[in-house]
Amino acid sequence: MQATSKRKSEPLVEADWIHAARRILIEEGIKGLSLRRLAAALGVTTGAFYWLFGNFDDLLDKLRQDWEEQNNLHFSLVFESPDLDSRQKYIEYLRILLDKRRYDPEYDGAIRDWAPFSPETAATLQRVDDLRIRQLESMYQGFGNKGLAARVHAELAYFHQIGYYLVGASESLEQRLEKLPFYAQLVCPDIIPLDSTIEDLRALLVRNEDLQT
């Protein structure tokens, strides 16, 4: 990770350190994240850190907050929208999962890998998992599922998606789209027709070319 030309002419701000910490966490794991490593990545001395943070734990707290806010923002915008019905929410949910600019599964994975070593991170992860399942549960309630049925449907949909990323599935966008109607039929029947073509699915779910593949 190299410092940019901006770093030579403008003072670092808190967000610069958090962004660098996020990249190191994703690429190297929590064991690779240290103050010295961060300073080297940003091209500054460790002393510059203390103008912005009280200590290293302060940065770790803000890193957890960054993940909780950034990787949940677009899900919350969809599931909390009063203008979308459950079918529209599911379609928007799929769109977010396919767009790494709005949801970064590698960031999620890095947090999950960190959680066993940090009670604070584990608590943050549990809070986020609970939120995401509740959001899906409300969607299933909109489909007419009641009580425990809505909860189980939500857990099935959520744990399926987590498992997809945890096993490190590597597929092109076309391969994901080809399988998607069959996955959707299992977790949210009758929303994505099984005979949908790749072109149909692109038109429905892919809004630009800058997507995760």
C-alpha positions as YAML, in Angstrom:
chain: A
units: angstrom
residues:
- id: 1
  name: MET
  ca: [0.00, 0.00, 0.00]
- id: 2
  name: GLN
  ca: [1.65, 3.20, -1.14]
- id: 3
  name: ALA
  ca: [1.09, 6.78, -0.05]
- id: 4
  name: THR
  ca: [-0.42, 8.97, -2.75]
- id: 5
  name: SER
  ca: [0.84, 12.38, -3.89]
- id: 6
  name: LYS
  ca: [-1.98, 13.94, -1.88]
- id: 7
  name: ARG
  ca: [-0.34, 12.74, 1.31]
- id: 8
  name: LYS
  ca: [2.75, 14.83, 0.61]
- id: 9
  name: SER
  ca: [0.86, 18.10, 0.33]
- id: 10
  name: GLU
  ca: [-2.14, 17.71, 2.61]
- id: 11
  name: PRO
  ca: [-2.31, 16.64, 6.25]
- id: 12
  name: LEU
  ca: [-3.83, 13.27, 7.01]
- id: 13
  name: VAL
  ca: [-7.30, 13.16, 8.49]
- id: 14
  name: GLU
  ca: [-8.94, 10.48, 10.59]
- id: 15
  name: ALA
  ca: [-10.60, 8.88, 7.58]
- id: 16
  name: ASP
  ca: [-7.20, 8.31, 5.93]
- id: 17
  name: TRP
  ca: [-6.03, 6.19, 8.84]
- id: 18
  name: ILE
  ca: [-9.29, 4.26, 8.99]
- id: 19
  name: HIS
  ca: [-9.22, 3.58, 5.25]
- id: 20
  name: ALA
  ca: [-5.62, 2.34, 5.47]
- id: 21
  name: ALA
  ca: [-6.51, 0.18, 8.47]
- id: 22
  name: ARG
  ca: [-9.44, -1.30, 6.56]
- id: 23
  name: ARG
  ca: [-7.22, -2.27, 3.62]
- id: 24
  name: ILE
  ca: [-4.63, -3.90, 5.89]
- id: 25
  name: LEU
  ca: [-7.32, -5.75, 7.85]
- id: 26
  name: ILE
  ca: [-8.79, -7.13, 4.62]
- id: 27
  name: GLU
  ca: [-5.47, -8.02, 3.03]
- id: 28
  name: GLU
  ca: [-3.45, -9.20, 6.03]
- id: 29
  name: GLY
  ca: [-5.88, -9.81, 8.88]
- id: 30
  name: ILE
  ca: [-5.85, -8.30, 12.34]
- id: 31
  name: LYS
  ca: [-2.40, -9.74, 13.06]
- id: 32
  name: GLY
  ca: [-0.98, -7.58, 10.29]
- id: 33
  name: LEU
  ca: [-2.52, -4.39, 11.64]
- id: 34
  name: SER
  ca: [-0.22, -2.29, 13.77]
- id: 35
  name: LEU
  ca: [0.58, 1.38, 14.21]
- id: 36
  name: ARG
  ca: [3.96, 0.98, 12.55]
- id: 37
  name: ARG
  ca: [2.40, -0.87, 9.61]
- id: 38
  name: LEU
  ca: [-0.22, 1.85, 9.20]
- id: 39
  name: ALA
  ca: [2.31, 4.66, 9.33]
- id: 40
  name: ALA
  ca: [4.43, 2.92, 6.71]
- id: 41
  name: ALA
  ca: [1.41, 2.45, 4.45]
- id: 42
  name: LEU
  ca: [0.58, 6.14, 4.70]
- id: 43
  name: GLY
  ca: [4.17, 7.32, 4.39]
- id: 44
  name: VAL
  ca: [4.27, 9.18, 7.72]
- id: 45
  name: THR
  ca: [5.80, 8.75, 11.16]
- id: 46
  name: THR
  ca: [3.90, 7.09, 13.99]
- id: 47
  name: GLY
  ca: [3.82, 10.45, 15.77]
- id: 48
  name: ALA
  ca: [1.30, 11.75, 13.23]
- id: 49
  name: PHE
  ca: [-1.19, 9.19, 14.52]
- id: 50
  name: TYR
  ca: [-1.48, 10.81, 17.95]
- id: 51
  name: TRP
  ca: [-2.68, 14.11, 16.54]
- id: 52
  name: LEU
  ca: [-5.90, 12.33, 15.64]
- id: 53
  name: PHE
  ca: [-6.27, 9.34, 17.96]
- id: 54
  name: GLY
  ca: [-5.81, 8.90, 21.68]
- id: 55
  name: ASN
  ca: [-4.42, 5.38, 21.28]
- id: 56
  name: PHE
  ca: [-4.50, 2.39, 18.97]
- id: 57
  name: ASP
  ca: [-7.67, 1.01, 20.57]
- id: 58
  name: ASP
  ca: [-9.37, 4.26, 19.62]
- id: 59
  name: LEU
  ca: [-8.61, 3.55, 15.96]
- id: 60
  name: LEU
  ca: [-9.83, -0.04, 16.29]
- id: 61
  name: ASP
  ca: [-13.11, 1.23, 17.74]
- id: 62
  name: LYS
  ca: [-13.51, 3.57, 14.77]
- id: 63
  name: LEU
  ca: [-12.63, 0.76, 12.36]
- id: 64
  name: ARG
  ca: [-15.42, -1.40, 13.80]
- id: 65
  name: GLN
  ca: [-17.76, 1.57, 13.54]
- id: 66
  name: ASP
  ca: [-16.71, 2.16, 9.93]
- id: 67
  name: TRP
  ca: [-17.54, -1.44, 9.02]
- id: 68
  name: GLU
  ca: [-20.86, -1.37, 10.85]
- id: 69
  name: GLU
  ca: [-21.92, 1.84, 9.11]
- id: 70
  name: GLN
  ca: [-20.48, 1.41, 5.63]
- id: 71
  name: ASN
  ca: [-21.29, -2.24, 5.02]
- id: 72
  name: ASN
  ca: [-24.86, -1.87, 6.31]
- id: 73
  name: LEU
  ca: [-25.82, 1.53, 4.93]
- id: 74
  name: HIS
  ca: [-27.37, 0.40, 1.65]
- id: 75
  name: PHE
  ca: [-29.14, -2.59, 3.17]
- id: 76
  name: SER
  ca: [-30.77, -0.30, 5.72]
- id: 77
  name: LEU
  ca: [-31.79, 2.22, 3.06]
- id: 78
  name: VAL
  ca: [-33.61, -0.58, 1.24]
- id: 79
  name: PHE
  ca: [-35.20, -2.45, 4.12]
- id: 80
  name: GLU
  ca: [-36.29, 0.68, 5.96]
- id: 81
  name: SER
  ca: [-37.82, 2.30, 2.87]
- id: 82
  name: PRO
  ca: [-41.59, 2.78, 3.18]
- id: 83
  name: ASP
  ca: [-41.83, 3.09, -0.61]
- id: 84
  name: LEU
  ca: [-40.71, -0.47, -1.42]
- id: 85
  name: ASP
  ca: [-42.79, -3.62, -1.08]
- id: 86
  name: SER
  ca: [-41.18, -6.94, -0.14]
- id: 87
  name: ARG
  ca: [-40.61, -8.01, -3.74]
- id: 88
  name: GLN
  ca: [-38.83, -4.74, -4.52]
- id: 89
  name: LYS
  ca: [-36.76, -5.03, -1.35]
- id: 90
  name: TYR
  ca: [-35.57, -8.49, -2.35]
- id: 91
  name: ILE
  ca: [-34.57, -7.29, -5.81]
- id: 92
  name: GLU
  ca: [-32.70, -4.33, -4.32]
- id: 93
  name: TYR
  ca: [-31.05, -6.66, -1.80]
- id: 94
  name: LEU
  ca: [-29.70, -8.80, -4.65]
- id: 95
  name: ARG
  ca: [-28.48, -5.70, -6.47]
- id: 96
  name: ILE
  ca: [-26.49, -4.65, -3.42]
- id: 97
  name: LEU
  ca: [-24.93, -8.10, -3.04]
- id: 98
  name: LEU
  ca: [-23.69, -7.88, -6.62]
- id: 99
  name: ASP
  ca: [-22.21, -4.38, -6.24]
- id: 100
  name: LYS
  ca: [-18.98, -4.32, -4.26]
- id: 101
  name: ARG
  ca: [-19.06, -0.52, -4.08]
- id: 102
  name: ARG
  ca: [-22.15, -0.77, -1.86]
- id: 103
  name: TYR
  ca: [-21.31, -3.98, 0.00]
- id: 104
  name: ASP
  ca: [-17.82, -5.40, 0.45]
- id: 105
  name: PRO
  ca: [-17.94, -9.12, 1.39]
- id: 106
  name: GLU
  ca: [-14.18, -9.12, 1.99]
- id: 107
  name: TYR
  ca: [-14.67, -6.50, 4.70]
- id: 108
  name: ASP
  ca: [-17.31, -8.72, 6.30]
- id: 109
  name: GLY
  ca: [-14.94, -11.68, 6.11]
- id: 110
  name: ALA
  ca: [-12.12, -9.73, 7.74]
- id: 111
  name: ILE
  ca: [-14.38, -8.73, 10.62]
- id: 112
  name: ARG
  ca: [-15.51, -12.36, 11.09]
- id: 113
  name: ASP
  ca: [-11.89, -13.49, 11.16]
- id: 114
  name: TRP
  ca: [-11.09, -10.79, 13.75]
- id: 115
  name: ALA
  ca: [-14.05, -11.53, 16.03]
- id: 116
  name: PRO
  ca: [-12.62, -14.65, 17.78]
- id: 117
  name: PHE
  ca: [-9.68, -12.55, 18.99]
- id: 118
  name: SER
  ca: [-11.68, -9.51, 20.14]
- id: 119
  name: PRO
  ca: [-14.78, -9.46, 22.38]
- id: 120
  name: GLU
  ca: [-15.57, -5.94, 21.15]
- id: 121
  name: THR
  ca: [-15.47, -7.06, 17.52]
- id: 122
  name: ALA
  ca: [-17.51, -10.17, 18.30]
- id: 123
  name: ALA
  ca: [-20.18, -8.01, 19.95]
- id: 124
  name: THR
  ca: [-20.27, -5.66, 16.95]
- id: 125
  name: LEU
  ca: [-20.53, -8.60, 14.56]
- id: 126
  name: GLN
  ca: [-23.37, -10.14, 16.58]
- id: 127
  name: ARG
  ca: [-25.24, -6.84, 16.57]
- id: 128
  name: VAL
  ca: [-24.89, -6.54, 12.79]
- id: 129
  name: ASP
  ca: [-25.88, -10.16, 12.14]
- id: 130
  name: ASP
  ca: [-28.98, -9.66, 14.29]
- id: 131
  name: LEU
  ca: [-29.87, -6.47, 12.43]
- id: 132
  name: ARG
  ca: [-29.51, -8.02, 8.99]
- id: 133
  name: ILE
  ca: [-31.61, -11.04, 9.96]
- id: 134
  name: ARG
  ca: [-34.32, -8.78, 11.40]
- id: 135
  name: GLN
  ca: [-34.34, -6.80, 8.17]
- id: 136
  name: LEU
  ca: [-34.82, -9.95, 6.12]
- id: 137
  name: GLU
  ca: [-37.41, -11.17, 8.61]
- id: 138
  name: SER
  ca: [-39.47, -8.02, 8.05]
- id: 139
  name: MET
  ca: [-39.26, -8.62, 4.31]
- id: 140
  name: TYR
  ca: [-40.57, -12.16, 4.71]
- id: 141
  name: GLN
  ca: [-43.36, -10.88, 6.93]
- id: 142
  name: GLY
  ca: [-44.33, -8.69, 3.99]
- id: 143
  name: PHE
  ca: [-44.60, -11.85, 1.91]
- id: 144
  name: GLY
  ca: [-47.13, -13.19, 4.42]
- id: 145
  name: ASN
  ca: [-44.87, -15.36, 6.58]
- id: 146
  name: LYS
  ca: [-45.83, -15.24, 10.24]
- id: 147
  name: GLY
  ca: [-43.91, -15.62, 13.47]
- id: 148
  name: LEU
  ca: [-41.20, -18.26, 13.46]
- id: 149
  name: ALA
  ca: [-41.68, -18.97, 9.76]
- id: 150
  name: ALA
  ca: [-40.51, -15.46, 8.86]
- id: 151
  name: ARG
  ca: [-37.51, -15.80, 11.19]
- id: 152
  name: VAL
  ca: [-36.43, -19.16, 9.76]
- id: 153
  name: HIS
  ca: [-36.78, -17.92, 6.19]
- id: 154
  name: ALA
  ca: [-34.64, -14.90, 7.09]
- id: 155
  name: GLU
  ca: [-31.96, -17.05, 8.71]
- id: 156
  name: LEU
  ca: [-31.90, -19.41, 5.74]
- id: 157
  name: ALA
  ca: [-31.43, -16.53, 3.30]
- id: 158
  name: TYR
  ca: [-28.78, -14.85, 5.44]
- id: 159
  name: PHE
  ca: [-26.74, -17.92, 6.37]
- id: 160
  name: HIS
  ca: [-26.79, -19.07, 2.75]
- id: 161
  name: GLN
  ca: [-25.24, -15.79, 1.68]
- id: 162
  name: ILE
  ca: [-22.64, -15.84, 4.47]
- id: 163
  name: GLY
  ca: [-21.69, -19.39, 3.59]
- id: 164
  name: TYR
  ca: [-21.26, -18.45, -0.03]
- id: 165
  name: TYR
  ca: [-18.58, -15.95, 0.92]
- id: 166
  name: LEU
  ca: [-16.96, -17.95, 3.73]
- id: 167
  name: VAL
  ca: [-16.14, -20.89, 1.46]
- id: 168
  name: GLY
  ca: [-14.46, -18.46, -0.92]
- id: 169
  name: ALA
  ca: [-16.63, -19.24, -3.93]
- id: 170
  name: SER
  ca: [-14.95, -17.75, -7.00]
- id: 171
  name: GLU
  ca: [-17.32, -17.21, -9.91]
- id: 172
  name: SER
  ca: [-17.73, -14.74, -12.71]
- id: 173
  name: LEU
  ca: [-20.73, -12.43, -12.70]
- id: 174
  name: GLU
  ca: [-22.28, -14.54, -15.47]
- id: 175
  name: GLN
  ca: [-21.88, -17.71, -13.41]
- id: 176
  name: ARG
  ca: [-23.50, -16.07, -10.40]
- id: 177
  name: LEU
  ca: [-26.37, -14.78, -12.48]
- id: 178
  name: GLU
  ca: [-26.90, -18.19, -14.09]
- id: 179
  name: LYS
  ca: [-27.34, -19.82, -10.67]
- id: 180
  name: LEU
  ca: [-29.24, -16.99, -9.04]
- id: 181
  name: PRO
  ca: [-32.80, -17.98, -10.09]
- id: 182
  name: PHE
  ca: [-32.31, -21.40, -8.51]
- id: 183
  name: TYR
  ca: [-30.92, -19.95, -5.28]
- id: 184
  name: ALA
  ca: [-33.73, -17.42, -5.24]
- id: 185
  name: GLN
  ca: [-36.30, -20.18, -5.70]
- id: 186
  name: LEU
  ca: [-35.03, -21.78, -2.49]
- id: 187
  name: VAL
  ca: [-34.97, -18.68, -0.29]
- id: 188
  name: CYS
  ca: [-37.58, -16.43, -1.92]
- id: 189
  name: PRO
  ca: [-39.81, -18.40, -4.33]
- id: 190
  name: ASP
  ca: [-41.54, -16.95, -7.36]
- id: 191
  name: ILE
  ca: [-39.57, -13.69, -7.46]
- id: 192
  name: ILE
  ca: [-36.96, -14.61, -10.08]
- id: 193
  name: PRO
  ca: [-38.35, -16.88, -12.84]
- id: 194
  name: LEU
  ca: [-36.32, -20.05, -13.31]
- id: 195
  name: ASP
  ca: [-36.27, -19.54, -17.07]
- id: 196
  name: SER
  ca: [-34.65, -16.09, -16.77]
- id: 197
  name: THR
  ca: [-31.82, -15.60, -19.23]
- id: 198
  name: ILE
  ca: [-28.51, -13.96, -18.37]
- id: 199
  name: GLU
  ca: [-29.73, -10.93, -20.33]
- id: 200
  name: ASP
  ca: [-32.95, -10.85, -18.28]
- id: 201
  name: LEU
  ca: [-30.98, -10.98, -15.05]
- id: 202
  name: ARG
  ca: [-28.52, -8.33, -16.13]
- id: 203
  name: ALA
  ca: [-31.39, -6.02, -17.00]
- id: 204
  name: LEU
  ca: [-33.02, -6.67, -13.63]
- id: 205
  name: LEU
  ca: [-30.03, -6.66, -11.30]
- id: 206
  name: VAL
  ca: [-26.97, -5.09, -12.92]
- id: 207
  name: ARG
  ca: [-27.08, -1.33, -13.13]
- id: 208
  name: ASN
  ca: [-23.50, -0.62, -14.19]
- id: 209
  name: GLU
  ca: [-20.30, -2.35, -15.21]
- id: 210
  name: ASP
  ca: [-18.32, -1.65, -12.06]
- id: 211
  name: LEU
  ca: [-19.56, -4.69, -10.17]
- id: 212
  name: GLN
  ca: [-18.08, -7.57, -8.27]
- id: 213
  name: THR
  ca: [-17.35, -10.52, -10.53]
...
